Short mmCIF file of C-alpha atoms in Angstrom, two decimals:
data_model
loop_
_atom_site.label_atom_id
_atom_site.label_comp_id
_atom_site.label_asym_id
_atom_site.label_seq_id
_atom_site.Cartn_x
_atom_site.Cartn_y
_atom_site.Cartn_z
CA UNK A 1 0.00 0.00 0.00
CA UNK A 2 1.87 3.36 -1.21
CA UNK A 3 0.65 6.23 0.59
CA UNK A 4 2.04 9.94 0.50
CA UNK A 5 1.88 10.85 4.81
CA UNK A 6 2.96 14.11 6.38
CA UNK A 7 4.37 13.86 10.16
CA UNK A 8 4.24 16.53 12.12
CA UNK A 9 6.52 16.21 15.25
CA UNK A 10 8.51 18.93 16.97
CA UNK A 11 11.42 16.29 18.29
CA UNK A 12 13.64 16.58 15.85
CA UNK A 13 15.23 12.40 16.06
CA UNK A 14 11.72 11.11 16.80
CA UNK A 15 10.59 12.72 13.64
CA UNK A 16 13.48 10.97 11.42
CA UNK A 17 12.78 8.10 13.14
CA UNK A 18 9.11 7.80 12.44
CA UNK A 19 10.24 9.00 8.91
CA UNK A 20 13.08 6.05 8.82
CA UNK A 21 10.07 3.06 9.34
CA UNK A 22 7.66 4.29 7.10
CA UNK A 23 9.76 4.89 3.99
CA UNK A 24 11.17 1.63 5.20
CA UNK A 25 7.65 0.10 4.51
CA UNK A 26 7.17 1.61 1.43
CA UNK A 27 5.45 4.83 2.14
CA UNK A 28 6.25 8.80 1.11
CA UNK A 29 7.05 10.95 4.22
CA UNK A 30 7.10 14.80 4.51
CA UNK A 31 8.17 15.81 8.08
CA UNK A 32 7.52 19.34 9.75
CA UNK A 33 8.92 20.31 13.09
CA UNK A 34 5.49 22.68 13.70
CA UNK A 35 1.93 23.65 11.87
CA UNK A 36 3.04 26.42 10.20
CA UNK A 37 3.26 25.51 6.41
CA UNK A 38 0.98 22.13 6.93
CA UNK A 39 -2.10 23.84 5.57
CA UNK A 40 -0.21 25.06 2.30
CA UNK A 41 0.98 21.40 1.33
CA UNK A 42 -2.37 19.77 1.97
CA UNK A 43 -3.87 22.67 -0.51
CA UNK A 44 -1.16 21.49 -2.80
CA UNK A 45 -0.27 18.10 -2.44
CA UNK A 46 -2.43 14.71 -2.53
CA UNK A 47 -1.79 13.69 1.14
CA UNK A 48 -3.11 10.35 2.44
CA UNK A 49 -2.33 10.82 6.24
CA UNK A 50 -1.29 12.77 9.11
CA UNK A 51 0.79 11.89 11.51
CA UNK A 52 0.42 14.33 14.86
CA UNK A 53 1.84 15.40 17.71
CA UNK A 54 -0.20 17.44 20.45
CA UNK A 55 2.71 19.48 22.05
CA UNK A 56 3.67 21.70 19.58
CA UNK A 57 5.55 24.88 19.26
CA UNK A 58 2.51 27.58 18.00
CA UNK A 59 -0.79 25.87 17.41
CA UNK A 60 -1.62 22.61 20.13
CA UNK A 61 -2.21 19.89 17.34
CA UNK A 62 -5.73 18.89 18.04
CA UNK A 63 -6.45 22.93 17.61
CA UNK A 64 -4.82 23.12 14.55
CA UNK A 65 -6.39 19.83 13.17
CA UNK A 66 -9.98 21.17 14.39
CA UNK A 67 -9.44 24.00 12.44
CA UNK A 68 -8.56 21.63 9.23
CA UNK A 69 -11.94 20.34 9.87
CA UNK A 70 -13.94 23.29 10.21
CA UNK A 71 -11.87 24.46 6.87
CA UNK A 72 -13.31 21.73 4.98
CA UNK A 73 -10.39 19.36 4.94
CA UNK A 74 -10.76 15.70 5.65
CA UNK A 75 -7.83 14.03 5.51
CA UNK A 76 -7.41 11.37 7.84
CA UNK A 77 -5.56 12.02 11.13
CA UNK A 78 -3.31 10.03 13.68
CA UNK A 79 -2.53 11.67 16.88
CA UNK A 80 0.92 10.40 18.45
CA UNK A 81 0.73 11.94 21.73
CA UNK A 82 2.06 11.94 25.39
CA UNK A 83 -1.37 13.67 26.47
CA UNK A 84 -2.53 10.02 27.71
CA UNK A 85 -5.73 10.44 29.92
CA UNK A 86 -8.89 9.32 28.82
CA UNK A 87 -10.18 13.41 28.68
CA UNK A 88 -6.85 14.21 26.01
CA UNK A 89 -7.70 11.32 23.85
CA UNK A 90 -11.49 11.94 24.20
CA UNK A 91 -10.13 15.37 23.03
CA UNK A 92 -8.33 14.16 20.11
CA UNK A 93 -11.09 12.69 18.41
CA UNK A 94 -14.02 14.65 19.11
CA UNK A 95 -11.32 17.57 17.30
CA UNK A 96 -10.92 15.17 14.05
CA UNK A 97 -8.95 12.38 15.05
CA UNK A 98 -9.06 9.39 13.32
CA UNK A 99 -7.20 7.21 15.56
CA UNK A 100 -4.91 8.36 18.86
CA UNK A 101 -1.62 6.38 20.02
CA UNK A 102 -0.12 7.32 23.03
CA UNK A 103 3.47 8.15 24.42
CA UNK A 104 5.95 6.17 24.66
CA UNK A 105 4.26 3.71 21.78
CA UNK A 106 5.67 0.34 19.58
CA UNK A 107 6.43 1.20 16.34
CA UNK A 108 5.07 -2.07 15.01
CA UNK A 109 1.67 -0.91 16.64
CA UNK A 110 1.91 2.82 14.87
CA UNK A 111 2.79 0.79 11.09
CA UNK A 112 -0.81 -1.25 12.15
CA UNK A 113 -2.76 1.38 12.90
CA UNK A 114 -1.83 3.55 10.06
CA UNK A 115 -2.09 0.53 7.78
CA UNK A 116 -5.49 0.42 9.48
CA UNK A 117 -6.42 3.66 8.53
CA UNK A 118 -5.10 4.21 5.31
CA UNK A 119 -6.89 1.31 4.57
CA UNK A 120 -10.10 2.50 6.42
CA UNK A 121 -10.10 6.04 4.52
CA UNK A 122 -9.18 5.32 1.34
CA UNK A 123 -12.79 4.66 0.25
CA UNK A 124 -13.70 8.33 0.75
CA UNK A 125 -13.71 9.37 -2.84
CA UNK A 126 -17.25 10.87 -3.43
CA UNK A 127 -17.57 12.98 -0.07
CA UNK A 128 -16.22 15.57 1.49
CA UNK A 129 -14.10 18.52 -0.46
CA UNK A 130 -11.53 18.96 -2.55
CA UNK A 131 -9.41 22.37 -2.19
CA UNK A 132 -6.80 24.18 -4.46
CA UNK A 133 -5.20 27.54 -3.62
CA UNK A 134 -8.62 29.33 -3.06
CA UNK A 135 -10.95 27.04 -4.97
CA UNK A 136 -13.19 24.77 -2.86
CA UNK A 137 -15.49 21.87 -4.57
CA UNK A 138 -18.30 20.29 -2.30
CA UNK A 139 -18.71 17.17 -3.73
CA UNK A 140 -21.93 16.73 -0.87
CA UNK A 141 -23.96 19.79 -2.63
CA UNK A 142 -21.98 20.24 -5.94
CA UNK A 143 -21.23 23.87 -5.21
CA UNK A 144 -18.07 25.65 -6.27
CA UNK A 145 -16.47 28.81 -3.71
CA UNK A 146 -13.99 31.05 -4.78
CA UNK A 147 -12.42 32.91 -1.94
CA UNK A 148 -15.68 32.06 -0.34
CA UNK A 149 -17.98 33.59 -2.53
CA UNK A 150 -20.26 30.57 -4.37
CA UNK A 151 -20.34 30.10 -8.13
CA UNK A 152 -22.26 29.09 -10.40
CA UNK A 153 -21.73 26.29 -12.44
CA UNK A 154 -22.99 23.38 -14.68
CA UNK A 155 -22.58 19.73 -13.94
CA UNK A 156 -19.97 19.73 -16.49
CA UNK A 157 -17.88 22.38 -15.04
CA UNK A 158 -18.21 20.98 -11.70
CA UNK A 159 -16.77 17.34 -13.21
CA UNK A 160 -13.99 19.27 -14.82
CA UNK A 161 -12.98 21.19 -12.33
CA UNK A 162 -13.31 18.24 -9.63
CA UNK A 163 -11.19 16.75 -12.25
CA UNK A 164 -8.29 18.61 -12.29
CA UNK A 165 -8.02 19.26 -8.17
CA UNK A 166 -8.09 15.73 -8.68
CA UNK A 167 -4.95 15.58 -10.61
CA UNK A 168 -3.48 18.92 -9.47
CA UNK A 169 -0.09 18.05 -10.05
CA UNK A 170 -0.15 16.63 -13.48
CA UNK A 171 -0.69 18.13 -17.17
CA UNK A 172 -4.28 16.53 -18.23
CA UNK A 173 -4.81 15.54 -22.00
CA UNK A 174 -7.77 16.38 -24.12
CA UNK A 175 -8.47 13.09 -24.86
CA UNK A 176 -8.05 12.50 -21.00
CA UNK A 177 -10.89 14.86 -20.51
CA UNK A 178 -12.77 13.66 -23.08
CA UNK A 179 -12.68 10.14 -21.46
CA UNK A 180 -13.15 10.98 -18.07
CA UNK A 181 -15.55 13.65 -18.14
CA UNK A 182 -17.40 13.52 -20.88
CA UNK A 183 -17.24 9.64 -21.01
CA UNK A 184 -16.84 9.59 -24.81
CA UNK A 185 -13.47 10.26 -26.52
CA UNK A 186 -14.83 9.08 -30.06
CA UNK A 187 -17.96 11.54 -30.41
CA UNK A 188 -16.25 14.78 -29.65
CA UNK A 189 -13.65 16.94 -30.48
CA UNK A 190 -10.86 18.43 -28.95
CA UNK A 191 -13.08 21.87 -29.39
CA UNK A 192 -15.44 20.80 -26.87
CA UNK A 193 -12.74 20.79 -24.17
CA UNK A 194 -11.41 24.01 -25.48
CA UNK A 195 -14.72 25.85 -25.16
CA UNK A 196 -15.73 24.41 -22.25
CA UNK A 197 -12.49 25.20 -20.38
CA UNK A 198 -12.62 28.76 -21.20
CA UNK A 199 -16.30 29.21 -19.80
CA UNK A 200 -15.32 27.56 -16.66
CA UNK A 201 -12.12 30.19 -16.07
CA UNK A 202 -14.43 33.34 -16.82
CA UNK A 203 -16.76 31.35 -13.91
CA UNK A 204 -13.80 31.58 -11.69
CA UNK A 205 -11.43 33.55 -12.85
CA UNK A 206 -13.22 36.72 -14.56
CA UNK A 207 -10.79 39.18 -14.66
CA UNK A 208 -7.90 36.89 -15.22
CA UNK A 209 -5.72 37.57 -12.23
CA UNK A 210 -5.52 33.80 -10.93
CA UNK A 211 -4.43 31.98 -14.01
CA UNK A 212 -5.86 28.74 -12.21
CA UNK A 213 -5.61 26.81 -15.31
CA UNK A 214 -3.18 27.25 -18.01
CA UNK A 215 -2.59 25.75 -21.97
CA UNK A 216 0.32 23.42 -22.29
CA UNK A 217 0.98 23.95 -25.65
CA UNK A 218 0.60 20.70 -28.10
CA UNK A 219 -0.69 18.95 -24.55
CA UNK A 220 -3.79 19.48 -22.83
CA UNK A 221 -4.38 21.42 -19.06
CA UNK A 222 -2.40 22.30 -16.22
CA UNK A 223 -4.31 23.34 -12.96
CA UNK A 224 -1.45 25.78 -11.71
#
């Protein structure tokens, strides 16, 4: 199972440590000693997991992780923790946790449980919201914010759209499009995506100062 997990732990060897087993085991780690920039890389980045501690420098963890969860974002959460009594962990997952491992812990336990709930979560495709820069998709009600403010779209748009958060990091073919949104690559031309992607930036981009999704030339799309 290949998952991409940030760890957020303000002990500096306990951090390479934790990131030392789960590469071992085949997974992608991206360590931070605080909260600070945590936010901007799950905006940007397709994370599967977090890893968190509780005592941190700034934000208290389960603060910072209710906040991801009154923002919208739902990706699953492990607290590692010395706050051990039955109110902290209580705490932790009425906040957002998904699952809460105490202080000192067994390592072989932690690679379980996240196994557990990578495996637990993954399902959650449909639900929920997807997030880029200051774009937010409810998948739940099929509305569309910009910077808060809610646009108007058509089921097409939506799909598109969804489709490139989706695949933020990659440059997305016309045919690709055609395939996956439109569900027919035979019946329609490469003009369909073309017009369609330009009435979905005036949506959300009307006076062109965002540049959310840019022409790779001789390609396809690039959500940037």
């Amino acid at each position: 199972m290949s998952a991409n997990i940030v760890i957020v732990e303000d002990e500096e060897d306990l951090l390479e440590l934790l990131e030392y087993h789960l590469e071992k085991e085949g997974f992608e780690t991206t360590g931070f000693l605080n909260t600070k920039t945590v936010a901007q890389m799950l905006e940007e980045e397709d994370v599967d997991l977090l890893i968190m501690d509780r005592n941190l420098p700034g934000v208290e963890g389960s603060e910072f992780v209710k906040g991801l969860r009154e923002d919208g974002f739902d990706t699953p959460v492990i607290f590692l923790s010395a706050k051990d009594s039955d109110e902290d962990i209580e705490e932790g997952f009425v906040r957002g946790g998904d699952d809460y491992i105490t202080k000192p812990f067994n390592m072989k336990e932690l690679l379980l449980r996240v196994r557990s709930v990578l495996k637990r979560t993954s399902k959650k495709v449909s639900s929920g919201k997807l997030h880029f820069r200051d774009l937010v998709l409810d998948n739940d009600t099929r509305e569309v914010f910009v910077d808060g403010k809610n646009i108007e779209v058509t089921k097409l748009e939506f799909d598109l759209l969804s489709e490139f958060i989706k695949n933020k990091n990659s440059v997305l073919e016309r045919d690709y499009l055609l395939e996956n949104v439109w569900g027919d690559s035979e019946n329609y031309q490469y003009k369909t995506v073309n017009v369609a992607i330009n009435r979905l930036k005036e949506k959300i981009d009307p006076d062109k100062s965002k540049d959310y999704i840019q022409t790779v030339r001789g390609v396809g799309y690039k959500l940037c």
